[in-house]
PDB file of C-alpha atoms in Angstrom:
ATOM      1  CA  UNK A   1       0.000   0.000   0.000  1.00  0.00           C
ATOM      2  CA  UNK A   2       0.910   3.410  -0.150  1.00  0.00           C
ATOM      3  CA  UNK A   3       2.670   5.125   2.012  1.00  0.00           C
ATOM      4  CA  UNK A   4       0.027   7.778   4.300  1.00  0.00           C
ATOM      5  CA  UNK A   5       1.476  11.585   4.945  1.00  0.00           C
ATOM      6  CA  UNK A   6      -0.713  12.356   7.573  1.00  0.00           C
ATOM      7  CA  UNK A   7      -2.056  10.660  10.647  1.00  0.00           C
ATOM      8  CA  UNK A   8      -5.380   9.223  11.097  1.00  0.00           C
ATOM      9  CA  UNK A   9      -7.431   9.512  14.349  1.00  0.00           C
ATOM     10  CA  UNK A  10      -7.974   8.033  16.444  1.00  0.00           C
ATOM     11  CA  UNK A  11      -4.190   6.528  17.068  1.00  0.00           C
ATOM     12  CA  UNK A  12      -4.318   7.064  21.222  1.00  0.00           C
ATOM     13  CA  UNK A  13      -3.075   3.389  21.450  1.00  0.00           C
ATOM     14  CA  UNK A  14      -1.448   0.434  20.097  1.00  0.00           C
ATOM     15  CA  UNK A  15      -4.587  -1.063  18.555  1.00  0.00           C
ATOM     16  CA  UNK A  16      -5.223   2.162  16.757  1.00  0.00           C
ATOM     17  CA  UNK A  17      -1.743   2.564  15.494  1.00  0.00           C
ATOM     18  CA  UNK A  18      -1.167   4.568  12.488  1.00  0.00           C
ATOM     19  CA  UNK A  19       1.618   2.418   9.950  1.00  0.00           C
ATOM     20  CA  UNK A  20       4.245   4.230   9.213  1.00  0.00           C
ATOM     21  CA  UNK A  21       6.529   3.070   6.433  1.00  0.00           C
ATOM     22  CA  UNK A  22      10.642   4.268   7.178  1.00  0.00           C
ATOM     23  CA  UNK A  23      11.862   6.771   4.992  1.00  0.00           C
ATOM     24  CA  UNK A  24       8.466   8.662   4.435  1.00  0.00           C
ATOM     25  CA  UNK A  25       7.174  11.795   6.507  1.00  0.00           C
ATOM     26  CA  UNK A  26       4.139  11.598   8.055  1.00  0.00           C
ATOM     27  CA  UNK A  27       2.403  14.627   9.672  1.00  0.00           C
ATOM     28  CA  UNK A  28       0.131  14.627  12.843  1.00  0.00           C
ATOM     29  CA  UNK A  29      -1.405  16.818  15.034  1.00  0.00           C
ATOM     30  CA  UNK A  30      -1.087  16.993  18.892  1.00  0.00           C
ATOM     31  CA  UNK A  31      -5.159  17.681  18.696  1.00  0.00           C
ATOM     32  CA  UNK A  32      -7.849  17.704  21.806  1.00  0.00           C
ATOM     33  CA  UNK A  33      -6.993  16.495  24.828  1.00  0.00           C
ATOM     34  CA  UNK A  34      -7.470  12.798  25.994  1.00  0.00           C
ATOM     35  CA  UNK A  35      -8.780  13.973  29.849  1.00  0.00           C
ATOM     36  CA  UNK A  36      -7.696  16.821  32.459  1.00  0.00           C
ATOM     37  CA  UNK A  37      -3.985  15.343  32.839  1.00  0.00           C
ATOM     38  CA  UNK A  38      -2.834  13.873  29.501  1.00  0.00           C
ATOM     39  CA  UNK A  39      -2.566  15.340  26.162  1.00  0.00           C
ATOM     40  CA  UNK A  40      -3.383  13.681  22.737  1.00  0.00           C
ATOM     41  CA  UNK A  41      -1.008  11.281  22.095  1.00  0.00           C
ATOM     42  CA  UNK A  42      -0.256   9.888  18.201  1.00  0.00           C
ATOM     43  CA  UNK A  43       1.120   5.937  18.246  1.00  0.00           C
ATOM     44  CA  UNK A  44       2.462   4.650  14.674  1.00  0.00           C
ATOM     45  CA  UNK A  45       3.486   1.347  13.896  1.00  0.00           C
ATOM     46  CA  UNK A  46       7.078   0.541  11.926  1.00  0.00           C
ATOM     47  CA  UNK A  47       7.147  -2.441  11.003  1.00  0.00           C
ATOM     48  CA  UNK A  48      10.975  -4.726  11.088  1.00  0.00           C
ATOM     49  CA  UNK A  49      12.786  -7.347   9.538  1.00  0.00           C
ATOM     50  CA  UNK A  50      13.361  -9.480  12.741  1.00  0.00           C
ATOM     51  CA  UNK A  51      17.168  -8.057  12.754  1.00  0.00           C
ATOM     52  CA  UNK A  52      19.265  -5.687  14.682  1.00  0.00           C
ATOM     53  CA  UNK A  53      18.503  -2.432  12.656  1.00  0.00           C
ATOM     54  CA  UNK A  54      19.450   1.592  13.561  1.00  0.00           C
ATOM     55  CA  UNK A  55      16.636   3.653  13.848  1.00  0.00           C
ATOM     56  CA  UNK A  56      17.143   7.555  13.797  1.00  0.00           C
ATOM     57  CA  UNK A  57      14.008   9.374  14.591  1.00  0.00           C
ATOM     58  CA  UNK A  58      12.923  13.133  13.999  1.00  0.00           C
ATOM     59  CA  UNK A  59      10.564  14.522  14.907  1.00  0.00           C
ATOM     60  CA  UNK A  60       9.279  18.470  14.512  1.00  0.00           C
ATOM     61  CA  UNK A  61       8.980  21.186  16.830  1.00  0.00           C
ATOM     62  CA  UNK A  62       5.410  22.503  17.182  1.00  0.00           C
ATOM     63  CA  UNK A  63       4.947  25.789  18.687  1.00  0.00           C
ATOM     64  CA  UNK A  64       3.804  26.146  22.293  1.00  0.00           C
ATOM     65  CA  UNK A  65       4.546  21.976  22.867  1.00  0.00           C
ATOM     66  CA  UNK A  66       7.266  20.581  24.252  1.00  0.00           C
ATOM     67  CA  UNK A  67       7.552  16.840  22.599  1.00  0.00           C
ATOM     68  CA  UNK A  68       8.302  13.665  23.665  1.00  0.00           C
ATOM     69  CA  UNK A  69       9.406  10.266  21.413  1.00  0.00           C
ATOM     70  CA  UNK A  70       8.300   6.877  23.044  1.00  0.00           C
ATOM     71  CA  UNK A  71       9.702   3.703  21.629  1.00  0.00           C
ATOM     72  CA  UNK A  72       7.916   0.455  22.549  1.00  0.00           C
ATOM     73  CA  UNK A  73       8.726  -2.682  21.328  1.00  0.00           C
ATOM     74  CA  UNK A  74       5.384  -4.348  19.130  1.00  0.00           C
ATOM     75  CA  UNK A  75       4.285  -6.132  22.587  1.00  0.00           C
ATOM     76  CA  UNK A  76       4.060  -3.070  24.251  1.00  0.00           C
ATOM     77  CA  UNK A  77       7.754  -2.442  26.420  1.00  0.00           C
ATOM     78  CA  UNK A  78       9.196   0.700  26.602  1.00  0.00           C
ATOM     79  CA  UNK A  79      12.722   0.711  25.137  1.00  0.00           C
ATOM     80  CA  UNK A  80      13.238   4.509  25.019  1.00  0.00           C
ATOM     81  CA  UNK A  81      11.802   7.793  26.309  1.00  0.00           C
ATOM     82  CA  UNK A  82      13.453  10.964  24.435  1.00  0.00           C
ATOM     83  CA  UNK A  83      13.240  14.624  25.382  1.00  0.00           C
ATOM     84  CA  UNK A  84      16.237  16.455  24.184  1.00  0.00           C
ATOM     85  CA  UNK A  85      14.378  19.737  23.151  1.00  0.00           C
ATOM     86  CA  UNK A  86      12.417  22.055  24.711  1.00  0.00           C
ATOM     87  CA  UNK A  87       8.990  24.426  23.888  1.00  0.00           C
ATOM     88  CA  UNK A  88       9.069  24.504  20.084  1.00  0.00           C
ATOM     89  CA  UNK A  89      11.888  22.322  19.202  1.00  0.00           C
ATOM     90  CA  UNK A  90      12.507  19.567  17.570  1.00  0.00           C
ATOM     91  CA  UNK A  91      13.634  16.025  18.776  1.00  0.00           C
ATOM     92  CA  UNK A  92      16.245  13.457  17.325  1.00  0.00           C
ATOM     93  CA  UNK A  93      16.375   9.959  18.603  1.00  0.00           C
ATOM     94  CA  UNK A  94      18.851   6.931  17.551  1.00  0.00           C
ATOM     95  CA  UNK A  95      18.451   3.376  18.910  1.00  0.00           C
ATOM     96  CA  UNK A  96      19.676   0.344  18.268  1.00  0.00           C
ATOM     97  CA  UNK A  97      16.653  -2.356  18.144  1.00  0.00           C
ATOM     98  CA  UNK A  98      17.603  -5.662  18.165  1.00  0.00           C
ATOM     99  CA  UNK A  99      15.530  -8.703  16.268  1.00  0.00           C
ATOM    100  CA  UNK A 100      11.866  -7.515  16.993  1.00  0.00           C
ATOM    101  CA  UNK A 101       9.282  -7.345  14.215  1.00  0.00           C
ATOM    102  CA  UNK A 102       8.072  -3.971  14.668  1.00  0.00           C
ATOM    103  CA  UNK A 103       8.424  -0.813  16.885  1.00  0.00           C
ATOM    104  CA  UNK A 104       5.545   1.486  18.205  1.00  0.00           C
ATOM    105  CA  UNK A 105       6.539   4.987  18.129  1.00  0.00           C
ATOM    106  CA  UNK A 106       4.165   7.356  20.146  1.00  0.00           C
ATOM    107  CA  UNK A 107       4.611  11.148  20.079  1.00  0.00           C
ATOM    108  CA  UNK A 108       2.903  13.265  22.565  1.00  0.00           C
ATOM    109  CA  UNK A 109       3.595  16.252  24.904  1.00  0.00           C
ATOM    110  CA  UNK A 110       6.136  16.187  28.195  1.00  0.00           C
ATOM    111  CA  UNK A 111       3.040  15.537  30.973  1.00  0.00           C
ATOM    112  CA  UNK A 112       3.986  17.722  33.989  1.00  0.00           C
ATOM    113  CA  UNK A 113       2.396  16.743  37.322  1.00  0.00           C
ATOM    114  CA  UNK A 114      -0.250  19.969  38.243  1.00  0.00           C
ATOM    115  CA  UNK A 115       0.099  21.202  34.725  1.00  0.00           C
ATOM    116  CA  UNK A 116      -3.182  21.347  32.181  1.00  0.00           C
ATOM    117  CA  UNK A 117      -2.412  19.699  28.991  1.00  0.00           C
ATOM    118  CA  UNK A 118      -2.005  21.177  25.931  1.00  0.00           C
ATOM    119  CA  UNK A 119      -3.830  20.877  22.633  1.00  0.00           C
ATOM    120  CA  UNK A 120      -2.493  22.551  18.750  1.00  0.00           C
ATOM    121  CA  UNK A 121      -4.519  21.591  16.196  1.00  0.00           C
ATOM    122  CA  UNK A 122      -3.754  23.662  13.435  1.00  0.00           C
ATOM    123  CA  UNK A 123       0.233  23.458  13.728  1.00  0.00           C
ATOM    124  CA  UNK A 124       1.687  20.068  12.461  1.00  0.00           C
ATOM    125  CA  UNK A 125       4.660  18.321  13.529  1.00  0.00           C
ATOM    126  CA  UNK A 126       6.664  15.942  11.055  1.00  0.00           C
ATOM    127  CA  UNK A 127       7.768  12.433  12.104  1.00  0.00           C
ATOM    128  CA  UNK A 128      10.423  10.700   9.907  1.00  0.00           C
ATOM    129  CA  UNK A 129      12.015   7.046  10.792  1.00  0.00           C
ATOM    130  CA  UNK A 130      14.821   5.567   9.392  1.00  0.00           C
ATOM    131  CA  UNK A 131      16.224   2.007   9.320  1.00  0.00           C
ATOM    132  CA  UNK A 132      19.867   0.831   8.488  1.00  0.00           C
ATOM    133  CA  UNK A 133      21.114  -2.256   9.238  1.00  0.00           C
ATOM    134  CA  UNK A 134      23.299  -2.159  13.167  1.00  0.00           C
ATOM    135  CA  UNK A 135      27.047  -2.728  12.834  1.00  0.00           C
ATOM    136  CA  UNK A 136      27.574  -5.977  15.424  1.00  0.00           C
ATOM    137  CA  UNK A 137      29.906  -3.060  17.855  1.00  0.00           C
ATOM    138  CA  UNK A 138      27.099  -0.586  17.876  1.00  0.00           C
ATOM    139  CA  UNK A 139      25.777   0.453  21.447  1.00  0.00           C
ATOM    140  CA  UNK A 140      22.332   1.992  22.586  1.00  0.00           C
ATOM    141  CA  UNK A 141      22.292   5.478  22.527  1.00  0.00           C
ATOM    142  CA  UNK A 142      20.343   5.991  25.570  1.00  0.00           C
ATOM    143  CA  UNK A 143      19.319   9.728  24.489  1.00  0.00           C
ATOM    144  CA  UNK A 144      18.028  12.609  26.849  1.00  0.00           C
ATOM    145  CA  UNK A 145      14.959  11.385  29.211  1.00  0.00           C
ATOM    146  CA  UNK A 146      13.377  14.478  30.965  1.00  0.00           C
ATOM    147  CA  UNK A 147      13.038  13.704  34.472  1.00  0.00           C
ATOM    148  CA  UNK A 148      10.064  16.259  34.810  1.00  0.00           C
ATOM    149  CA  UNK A 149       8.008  14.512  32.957  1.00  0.00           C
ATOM    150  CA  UNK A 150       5.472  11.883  34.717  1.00  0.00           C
ATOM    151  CA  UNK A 151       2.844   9.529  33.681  1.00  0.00           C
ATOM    152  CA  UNK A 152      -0.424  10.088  35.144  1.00  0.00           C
ATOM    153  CA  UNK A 153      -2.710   7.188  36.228  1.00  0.00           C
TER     154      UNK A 153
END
């Protein structure tokens, strides 16, 4: 099929995942809010050839957000939380991923404890993954994890 440019809702979750084929930009919107303490969150599913691949993430600032990259493995476990920017800027992520069929990536906003959450739906963000194959030495870049953020019941 085709590969989609923009997001479809709903894609809260892992059932509603959005696919999202490496190498091709896809653009979302951090929309309405899900309740009171979490923002919209957009989930997309990359799908892997069962070996140890590199995947280098970007993703685009939106104005007034501050963004976060989750990277779950297809079963649900986190493998990576990434906040490197702040308010308006962008993020870039790279993980090695070792002999899994498919990654989740979720983007959403940095969830503060006491803070409202925040909703833009008329400025986009662009998400790009890529995939090359992991040199055997390679390690785990670990990235940036923002210890402010929280995850509310």
């Amino acid at each position: 099929p085709p590969a989609a440019h923009q997001e479809t809702e709903p894609n809260d979750s892992a059932s509603e995942a959005n696919p999202l084929q490496p190498g091709h930009r896809i653009t979302g919107f951090i929309g309405r809010r899900s309740d009171r303490r979490r923002s919209d969150q957009d989930v997309y599913l990359v799908q892997l050839s069962n070996t140890d691949v590199v995947a280098d993430i970007e993703l685009s600032g939106v104005p007034g957000l501050d963004l976060v990259i989750e990277v779950h493995t297809y079963e649900g476990n986190r493998l990576e939380k990434h906040n490197g920017g702040s308010v308006g800027e962008p993020e870039k992520l790279s993980l090695v991923i070792s002999k899994t069929r498919a990654i989740q990536v979720k983007v959403r906003e940095l969830w503060v404890e006491g803070a409202q959450p925040s909703e833009n739906s008329t400025d986009p963000y662009t998400l790009l993954v890529n995939l090359t194959e992991a040199p055997p030495h390679l390690v785990l870049d670990t990235g940036v994890v923002n210890q402010g953020d929280v995850d509310p019941p």
